[in-house]
């Protein structure tokens, strides 16, 4: 019968040492791997090489299609993601010199709105190719030119009637008749109104869009210049009769006119200050200036003061042409006020919801 041999003590100790050494080495390897992993994680992402980073830059291709014929006009290639619609218009002008950037209208859809010049190309991209529909907006003029032309005409036209040119009135009749003081006061108020508009156009107003169609300026000039000629002809006529209630009617109406002019100016300054400061997160609030307190009642107080100016001028002069002009101005400004009021409701609902658009009584 064979006996099972037990290993000797030295051999057994060598085996245990070998097993223990293997176990300790395995434990040390796993610990070293863990420490290496922690080091990599704490170091952050491994930065790519400059060549790899440069290879990831994407350029877009913008296809310009005529909105009517649906035919391709050109392709603007290599458009960086940070480019805007205005940059695309300039590149389009280089490819097609007959289309100036100011008269180019671009749409994402055929029946969609025109894209603003500040719109980013990357915000429109679904793929590397972007299709935009082109519309010729016609000859354009800047907003500053638009308002300067529109307001300079009435100022000069009224003065021509005020000096009573011989080609307008009978010279003999003009010398015989005495001018009532309201004629001089009306000339002062009328000139003050348009001088204020001109100065605000140059130094106060900040226009969001750069251009407007030339036909709009022609229509605006025809309206203002035509009515100014009609108004000035009647007020400065040698046979003009003063208002029915005399000096009191003229004085109170002139005072109301001056107050409305001052209020209109301070409202425009307040709106311009809000735009310049970049704080468009809240609706303009009234200040210590009493003329700005109208913000508590209406969302467009500048139109309220403008309408008040022409109504006061109508009472002061008591002429039919001024009354018709004031009536049309009130209608037009009420439409503008309603349109702005709807925009204000979307942006400043809690602050504007209890206000009227232009007339404080109507909520």
GROMACS .gro file of C-alpha atoms in nm:
model
  363
    1UNK     CA    1   0.000   0.000   0.000
    2UNK     CA    2   0.145   0.325  -0.111
    3UNK     CA    3   0.156   0.615   0.125
    4UNK     CA    4   0.074   0.963   0.010
    5UNK     CA    5   0.384   1.171   0.025
    6UNK     CA    6   0.346   1.509   0.185
    7UNK     CA    7   0.575   1.773   0.044
    8UNK     CA    8   0.853   1.874   0.259
    9UNK     CA    9   0.845   2.196   0.445
   10UNK     CA   10   1.092   2.382   0.220
   11UNK     CA   11   0.906   2.280  -0.095
   12UNK     CA   12   0.568   2.371   0.057
   13UNK     CA   13   0.697   2.710   0.159
   14UNK     CA   14   0.826   2.770  -0.195
   15UNK     CA   15   0.487   2.685  -0.338
   16UNK     CA   16   0.310   2.915  -0.096
   17UNK     CA   17   0.557   3.189  -0.172
   18UNK     CA   18   0.499   3.146  -0.542
   19UNK     CA   19   0.121   3.155  -0.499
   20UNK     CA   20   0.142   3.454  -0.268
   21UNK     CA   21   0.372   3.635  -0.511
   22UNK     CA   22   0.132   3.578  -0.796
   23UNK     CA   23  -0.158   3.708  -0.590
   24UNK     CA   24   0.032   4.020  -0.481
   25UNK     CA   25   0.143   4.093  -0.838
   26UNK     CA   26  -0.214   4.060  -0.964
   27UNK     CA   27  -0.336   4.295  -0.691
   28UNK     CA   28  -0.064   4.550  -0.769
   29UNK     CA   29  -0.145   4.543  -1.142
   30UNK     CA   30  -0.513   4.613  -1.084
   31UNK     CA   31  -0.429   4.893  -0.844
   32UNK     CA   32  -0.187   5.049  -1.091
   33UNK     CA   33  -0.450   5.034  -1.366
   34UNK     CA   34  -0.704   5.202  -1.137
   35UNK     CA   35  -0.459   5.482  -1.054
   36UNK     CA   36  -0.385   5.532  -1.425
   37UNK     CA   37  -0.756   5.555  -1.504
   38UNK     CA   38  -0.808   5.815  -1.232
   39UNK     CA   39  -0.518   6.018  -1.368
   40UNK     CA   40  -0.661   6.017  -1.722
   41UNK     CA   41  -1.005   6.116  -1.601
   42UNK     CA   42  -0.872   6.402  -1.391
   43UNK     CA   43  -0.667   6.532  -1.682
   44UNK     CA   44  -0.981   6.597  -1.893
   45UNK     CA   45  -1.041   6.536  -2.260
   46UNK     CA   46  -0.750   6.472  -2.482
   47UNK     CA   47  -0.722   6.773  -2.714
   48UNK     CA   48  -0.724   6.687  -3.081
   49UNK     CA   49  -0.441   6.785  -3.298
   50UNK     CA   50  -0.478   7.111  -3.493
   51UNK     CA   51  -0.519   6.924  -3.820
   52UNK     CA   52  -0.809   6.719  -3.682
   53UNK     CA   53  -0.979   7.024  -3.539
   54UNK     CA   54  -0.948   7.209  -3.869
   55UNK     CA   55  -1.096   6.916  -4.058
   56UNK     CA   56  -1.421   6.944  -3.860
   57UNK     CA   57  -1.507   7.298  -3.986
   58UNK     CA   58  -1.825   7.291  -4.197
   59UNK     CA   59  -1.908   7.515  -4.489
   60UNK     CA   60  -2.259   7.554  -4.625
   61UNK     CA   61  -2.378   7.593  -4.980
   62UNK     CA   62  -2.666   7.838  -5.027
   63UNK     CA   63  -2.881   7.785  -5.335
   64UNK     CA   64  -3.061   8.104  -5.449
   65UNK     CA   65  -3.386   8.027  -5.632
   66UNK     CA   66  -3.622   8.274  -5.799
   67UNK     CA   67  -3.949   8.279  -5.606
   68UNK     CA   68  -4.164   8.313  -5.920
   69UNK     CA   69  -4.002   8.083  -6.177
   70UNK     CA   70  -3.844   7.846  -5.921
   71UNK     CA   71  -3.528   7.850  -6.134
   72UNK     CA   72  -3.186   7.847  -5.977
   73UNK     CA   73  -3.010   8.184  -6.001
   74UNK     CA   74  -2.677   8.092  -5.845
   75UNK     CA   75  -2.509   7.894  -5.568
   76UNK     CA   76  -2.317   8.072  -5.297
   77UNK     CA   77  -2.055   7.825  -5.178
   78UNK     CA   78  -1.817   7.813  -4.885
   79UNK     CA   79  -2.042   8.000  -4.644
   80UNK     CA   80  -1.908   7.972  -4.285
   81UNK     CA   81  -2.155   7.873  -4.011
   82UNK     CA   82  -2.113   8.210  -3.838
   83UNK     CA   83  -2.230   8.400  -4.146
   84UNK     CA   84  -2.558   8.593  -4.155
   85UNK     CA   85  -2.816   8.660  -4.421
   86UNK     CA   86  -2.647   8.995  -4.487
   87UNK     CA   87  -2.320   8.813  -4.564
   88UNK     CA   88  -2.504   8.590  -4.809
   89UNK     CA   89  -2.655   8.899  -4.976
   90UNK     CA   90  -2.311   9.048  -5.025
   91UNK     CA   91  -2.179   8.723  -5.175
   92UNK     CA   92  -2.488   8.708  -5.396
   93UNK     CA   93  -2.419   9.066  -5.511
   94UNK     CA   94  -2.066   8.966  -5.612
   95UNK     CA   95  -2.205   8.680  -5.822
   96UNK     CA   96  -2.491   8.891  -5.965
   97UNK     CA   97  -2.384   9.260  -5.956
   98UNK     CA   98  -2.725   9.386  -6.071
   99UNK     CA   99  -2.884   9.287  -5.738
  100UNK     CA  100  -2.779   9.521  -5.459
  101UNK     CA  101  -2.801   9.378  -5.104
  102UNK     CA  102  -3.060   9.640  -5.003
  103UNK     CA  103  -3.309   9.524  -5.266
  104UNK     CA  104  -3.261   9.149  -5.214
  105UNK     CA  105  -3.532   8.970  -5.018
  106UNK     CA  106  -3.459   8.611  -4.909
  107UNK     CA  107  -3.715   8.364  -4.779
  108UNK     CA  108  -3.677   8.016  -4.637
  109UNK     CA  109  -4.017   7.923  -4.788
  110UNK     CA  110  -4.193   8.068  -5.088
  111UNK     CA  111  -4.480   8.213  -4.886
  112UNK     CA  112  -4.278   8.272  -4.572
  113UNK     CA  113  -4.157   8.601  -4.423
  114UNK     CA  114  -3.841   8.771  -4.539
  115UNK     CA  115  -3.539   8.674  -4.333
  116UNK     CA  116  -3.373   8.948  -4.130
  117UNK     CA  117  -3.017   9.045  -4.214
  118UNK     CA  118  -2.902   8.945  -3.866
  119UNK     CA  119  -3.032   8.584  -3.898
  120UNK     CA  120  -2.758   8.326  -3.865
  121UNK     CA  121  -2.711   8.078  -4.146
  122UNK     CA  122  -2.642   7.798  -3.901
  123UNK     CA  123  -2.987   7.846  -3.745
  124UNK     CA  124  -3.148   7.776  -4.083
  125UNK     CA  125  -2.938   7.476  -4.183
  126UNK     CA  126  -3.085   7.128  -4.190
  127UNK     CA  127  -2.811   6.994  -4.415
  128UNK     CA  128  -2.502   7.135  -4.581
  129UNK     CA  129  -2.716   7.277  -4.865
  130UNK     CA  130  -2.964   7.559  -4.788
  131UNK     CA  131  -3.224   7.674  -5.040
  132UNK     CA  132  -3.339   8.036  -5.019
  133UNK     CA  133  -3.602   8.203  -5.236
  134UNK     CA  134  -3.512   8.538  -5.390
  135UNK     CA  135  -3.749   8.835  -5.436
  136UNK     CA  136  -3.657   9.169  -5.588
  137UNK     CA  137  -3.771   9.431  -5.335
  138UNK     CA  138  -3.722   9.715  -5.583
  139UNK     CA  139  -3.528  10.036  -5.536
  140UNK     CA  140  -3.456  10.098  -5.167
  141UNK     CA  141  -3.379  10.404  -4.956
  142UNK     CA  142  -3.247  10.434  -4.602
  143UNK     CA  143  -3.488  10.511  -4.318
  144UNK     CA  144  -3.301  10.828  -4.231
  145UNK     CA  145  -3.334  10.951  -4.589
  146UNK     CA  146  -3.699  10.849  -4.586
  147UNK     CA  147  -3.793  11.057  -4.281
  148UNK     CA  148  -3.571  11.353  -4.363
  149UNK     CA  149  -3.730  11.383  -4.706
  150UNK     CA  150  -4.081  11.330  -4.571
  151UNK     CA  151  -4.048  11.597  -4.298
  152UNK     CA  152  -3.835  11.855  -4.480
  153UNK     CA  153  -4.099  11.901  -4.751
  154UNK     CA  154  -4.383  12.021  -4.521
  155UNK     CA  155  -4.146  12.258  -4.341
  156UNK     CA  156  -4.039  12.434  -4.660
  157UNK     CA  157  -4.379  12.421  -4.831
  158UNK     CA  158  -4.555  12.587  -4.537
  159UNK     CA  159  -4.297  12.868  -4.529
  160UNK     CA  160  -4.352  12.934  -4.900
  161UNK     CA  161  -4.723  12.988  -4.837
  162UNK     CA  162  -4.652  13.190  -4.522
  163UNK     CA  163  -4.445  13.451  -4.708
  164UNK     CA  164  -4.732  13.473  -4.959
  165UNK     CA  165  -4.555  13.437  -5.289
  166UNK     CA  166  -4.705  13.641  -5.572
  167UNK     CA  167  -4.748  13.321  -5.772
  168UNK     CA  168  -4.977  13.179  -5.501
  169UNK     CA  169  -5.188  13.474  -5.380
  170UNK     CA  170  -5.287  13.804  -5.533
  171UNK     CA  171  -5.016  14.049  -5.436
  172UNK     CA  172  -5.246  14.351  -5.407
  173UNK     CA  173  -5.495  14.166  -5.186
  174UNK     CA  174  -5.216  14.028  -4.970
  175UNK     CA  175  -5.089  14.378  -4.885
  176UNK     CA  176  -5.429  14.520  -4.796
  177UNK     CA  177  -5.547  14.257  -4.549
  178UNK     CA  178  -5.412  14.246  -4.196
  179UNK     CA  179  -5.284  13.909  -4.069
  180UNK     CA  180  -5.444  13.779  -3.752
  181UNK     CA  181  -5.196  13.671  -3.478
  182UNK     CA  182  -5.317  13.312  -3.508
  183UNK     CA  183  -5.159  13.298  -3.856
  184UNK     CA  184  -4.815  13.368  -3.711
  185UNK     CA  185  -4.876  13.131  -3.421
  186UNK     CA  186  -4.985  12.855  -3.660
  187UNK     CA  187  -4.666  12.897  -3.864
  188UNK     CA  188  -4.456  12.875  -3.547
  189UNK     CA  189  -4.635  12.559  -3.425
  190UNK     CA  190  -4.625  12.390  -3.765
  191UNK     CA  191  -4.252  12.457  -3.808
  192UNK     CA  192  -4.182  12.349  -3.450
  193UNK     CA  193  -4.359  12.018  -3.513
  194UNK     CA  194  -4.153  11.925  -3.818
  195UNK     CA  195  -3.825  12.063  -3.683
  196UNK     CA  196  -3.874  11.834  -3.382
  197UNK     CA  197  -3.931  11.538  -3.616
  198UNK     CA  198  -3.614  11.619  -3.812
  199UNK     CA  199  -3.397  11.654  -3.502
  200UNK     CA  200  -3.533  11.331  -3.353
  201UNK     CA  201  -3.464  11.149  -3.681
  202UNK     CA  202  -3.101  11.261  -3.669
  203UNK     CA  203  -3.023  11.233  -3.299
  204UNK     CA  204  -3.287  11.024  -3.117
  205UNK     CA  205  -3.441  10.747  -3.325
  206UNK     CA  206  -3.259  10.420  -3.389
  207UNK     CA  207  -3.396  10.229  -3.685
  208UNK     CA  208  -3.400   9.848  -3.671
  209UNK     CA  209  -3.400   9.785  -4.046
  210UNK     CA  210  -3.170   9.964  -4.284
  211UNK     CA  211  -3.390  10.025  -4.589
  212UNK     CA  212  -3.745  10.063  -4.715
  213UNK     CA  213  -3.888  10.057  -5.070
  214UNK     CA  214  -3.867  10.384  -5.261
  215UNK     CA  215  -4.238  10.367  -5.342
  216UNK     CA  216  -4.319  10.397  -4.971
  217UNK     CA  217  -4.125  10.723  -4.954
  218UNK     CA  218  -4.307  10.854  -5.260
  219UNK     CA  219  -4.646  10.774  -5.106
  220UNK     CA  220  -4.549  10.929  -4.774
  221UNK     CA  221  -4.418  11.245  -4.936
  222UNK     CA  222  -4.730  11.275  -5.151
  223UNK     CA  223  -4.949  11.250  -4.840
  224UNK     CA  224  -4.758  11.494  -4.618
  225UNK     CA  225  -4.659  11.740  -4.887
  226UNK     CA  226  -5.003  11.745  -5.045
  227UNK     CA  227  -5.189  11.804  -4.719
  228UNK     CA  228  -4.936  12.066  -4.611
  229UNK     CA  229  -4.999  12.262  -4.931
  230UNK     CA  230  -5.375  12.247  -4.873
  231UNK     CA  231  -5.347  12.343  -4.506
  232UNK     CA  232  -5.098  12.625  -4.562
  233UNK     CA  233  -5.301  12.771  -4.848
  234UNK     CA  234  -5.611  12.816  -4.627
  235UNK     CA  235  -5.438  12.937  -4.310
  236UNK     CA  236  -5.217  13.190  -4.489
  237UNK     CA  237  -5.487  13.310  -4.730
  238UNK     CA  238  -5.554  13.687  -4.715
  239UNK     CA  239  -5.923  13.617  -4.649
  240UNK     CA  240  -5.862  13.373  -4.365
  241UNK     CA  241  -6.100  13.427  -4.070
  242UNK     CA  242  -5.987  13.365  -3.710
  243UNK     CA  243  -6.150  13.101  -3.482
  244UNK     CA  244  -6.503  13.160  -3.354
  245UNK     CA  245  -6.418  13.192  -2.982
  246UNK     CA  246  -6.127  13.424  -3.042
  247UNK     CA  247  -5.824  13.456  -2.816
  248UNK     CA  248  -5.930  13.194  -2.556
  249UNK     CA  249  -5.975  12.922  -2.815
  250UNK     CA  250  -5.639  13.000  -2.973
  251UNK     CA  251  -5.453  13.022  -2.640
  252UNK     CA  252  -5.585  12.699  -2.489
  253UNK     CA  253  -5.535  12.507  -2.812
  254UNK     CA  254  -5.180  12.640  -2.852
  255UNK     CA  255  -5.098  12.542  -2.493
  256UNK     CA  256  -5.234  12.190  -2.552
  257UNK     CA  257  -5.032  12.169  -2.875
  258UNK     CA  258  -4.707  12.260  -2.699
  259UNK     CA  259  -4.773  12.011  -2.419
  260UNK     CA  260  -4.837  11.732  -2.669
  261UNK     CA  261  -4.518  11.820  -2.858
  262UNK     CA  262  -4.317  11.809  -2.536
  263UNK     CA  263  -4.479  11.479  -2.434
  264UNK     CA  264  -4.408  11.324  -2.772
  265UNK     CA  265  -4.044  11.423  -2.751
  266UNK     CA  266  -3.993  11.283  -2.399
  267UNK     CA  267  -4.165  10.955  -2.494
  268UNK     CA  268  -3.939  10.914  -2.797
  269UNK     CA  269  -3.633  10.982  -2.583
  270UNK     CA  270  -3.750  10.722  -2.329
  271UNK     CA  271  -3.801  10.461  -2.602
  272UNK     CA  272  -3.464  10.540  -2.759
  273UNK     CA  273  -3.292  10.515  -2.421
  274UNK     CA  274  -3.443  10.169  -2.370
  275UNK     CA  275  -3.315  10.059  -2.712
  276UNK     CA  276  -2.965  10.201  -2.660
  277UNK     CA  277  -2.926  10.045  -2.317
  278UNK     CA  278  -3.029   9.704  -2.454
  279UNK     CA  279  -3.287   9.651  -2.179
  280UNK     CA  280  -3.578   9.504  -2.376
  281UNK     CA  281  -3.686   9.253  -2.116
  282UNK     CA  282  -3.946   9.485  -1.962
  283UNK     CA  283  -4.191   9.742  -2.087
  284UNK     CA  284  -4.081  10.110  -2.054
  285UNK     CA  285  -4.186  10.243  -1.715
  286UNK     CA  286  -4.273  10.605  -1.634
  287UNK     CA  287  -4.008  10.820  -1.469
  288UNK     CA  288  -4.018  11.137  -1.261
  289UNK     CA  289  -4.104  11.324  -1.581
  290UNK     CA  290  -4.486  11.376  -1.580
  291UNK     CA  291  -4.499  11.345  -1.959
  292UNK     CA  292  -4.395  10.979  -1.932
  293UNK     CA  293  -4.677  10.891  -1.691
  294UNK     CA  294  -4.895  10.812  -1.991
  295UNK     CA  295  -4.711  10.479  -2.003
  296UNK     CA  296  -4.938  10.375  -1.716
  297UNK     CA  297  -5.247  10.395  -1.939
  298UNK     CA  298  -5.143  10.320  -2.298
  299UNK     CA  299  -4.874  10.115  -2.467
  300UNK     CA  300  -4.805  10.369  -2.746
  301UNK     CA  301  -4.814  10.715  -2.583
  302UNK     CA  302  -4.612  10.871  -2.864
  303UNK     CA  303  -4.908  10.818  -3.097
  304UNK     CA  304  -5.142  10.961  -2.833
  305UNK     CA  305  -4.938  11.281  -2.814
  306UNK     CA  306  -4.908  11.299  -3.193
  307UNK     CA  307  -5.284  11.275  -3.233
  308UNK     CA  308  -5.328  11.536  -2.958
  309UNK     CA  309  -5.097  11.775  -3.143
  310UNK     CA  310  -5.301  11.767  -3.462
  311UNK     CA  311  -5.634  11.786  -3.282
  312UNK     CA  312  -5.508  12.093  -3.093
  313UNK     CA  313  -5.380  12.246  -3.417
  314UNK     CA  314  -5.724  12.191  -3.568
  315UNK     CA  315  -5.896  12.371  -3.280
  316UNK     CA  316  -5.641  12.653  -3.289
  317UNK     CA  317  -5.676  12.727  -3.661
  318UNK     CA  318  -6.039  12.609  -3.710
  319UNK     CA  319  -5.991  12.506  -4.073
  320UNK     CA  320  -6.142  12.213  -4.259
  321UNK     CA  321  -5.818  12.087  -4.424
  322UNK     CA  322  -5.647  12.057  -4.085
  323UNK     CA  323  -5.949  11.870  -3.946
  324UNK     CA  324  -5.946  11.620  -4.232
  325UNK     CA  325  -5.571  11.571  -4.196
  326UNK     CA  326  -5.603  11.520  -3.819
  327UNK     CA  327  -5.884  11.268  -3.872
  328UNK     CA  328  -5.676  11.063  -4.116
  329UNK     CA  329  -5.372  11.081  -3.890
  330UNK     CA  330  -5.571  10.953  -3.591
  331UNK     CA  331  -5.698  10.657  -3.796
  332UNK     CA  332  -5.351  10.572  -3.928
  333UNK     CA  333  -5.183  10.602  -3.589
  334UNK     CA  334  -5.453  10.394  -3.423
  335UNK     CA  335  -5.378  10.114  -3.673
  336UNK     CA  336  -5.007  10.141  -3.600
  337UNK     CA  337  -5.077  10.144  -3.227
  338UNK     CA  338  -5.294   9.831  -3.247
  339UNK     CA  339  -5.021   9.648  -3.438
  340UNK     CA  340  -4.754   9.745  -3.185
  341UNK     CA  341  -4.987   9.667  -2.896
  342UNK     CA  342  -5.022   9.308  -3.017
  343UNK     CA  343  -4.645   9.272  -3.033
  344UNK     CA  344  -4.613   9.416  -2.682
  345UNK     CA  345  -4.872   9.167  -2.554
  346UNK     CA  346  -4.656   8.879  -2.677
  347UNK     CA  347  -4.338   9.017  -2.520
  348UNK     CA  348  -4.462   9.200  -2.208
  349UNK     CA  349  -4.801   9.040  -2.136
  350UNK     CA  350  -4.824   9.097  -1.757
  351UNK     CA  351  -4.728   9.464  -1.791
  352UNK     CA  352  -4.933   9.554  -2.099
  353UNK     CA  353  -5.249   9.345  -2.065
  354UNK     CA  354  -5.444   9.618  -1.877
  355UNK     CA  355  -5.329   9.905  -2.101
  356UNK     CA  356  -5.498  10.051  -2.407
  357UNK     CA  357  -5.321  10.082  -2.738
  358UNK     CA  358  -5.346  10.459  -2.794
  359UNK     CA  359  -5.659  10.614  -2.638
  360UNK     CA  360  -5.656  10.590  -2.255
  361UNK     CA  361  -6.036  10.566  -2.218
  362UNK     CA  362  -6.075  10.259  -2.443
  363UNK     CA  363  -5.941   9.941  -2.274
   0.00000   0.00000   0.00000
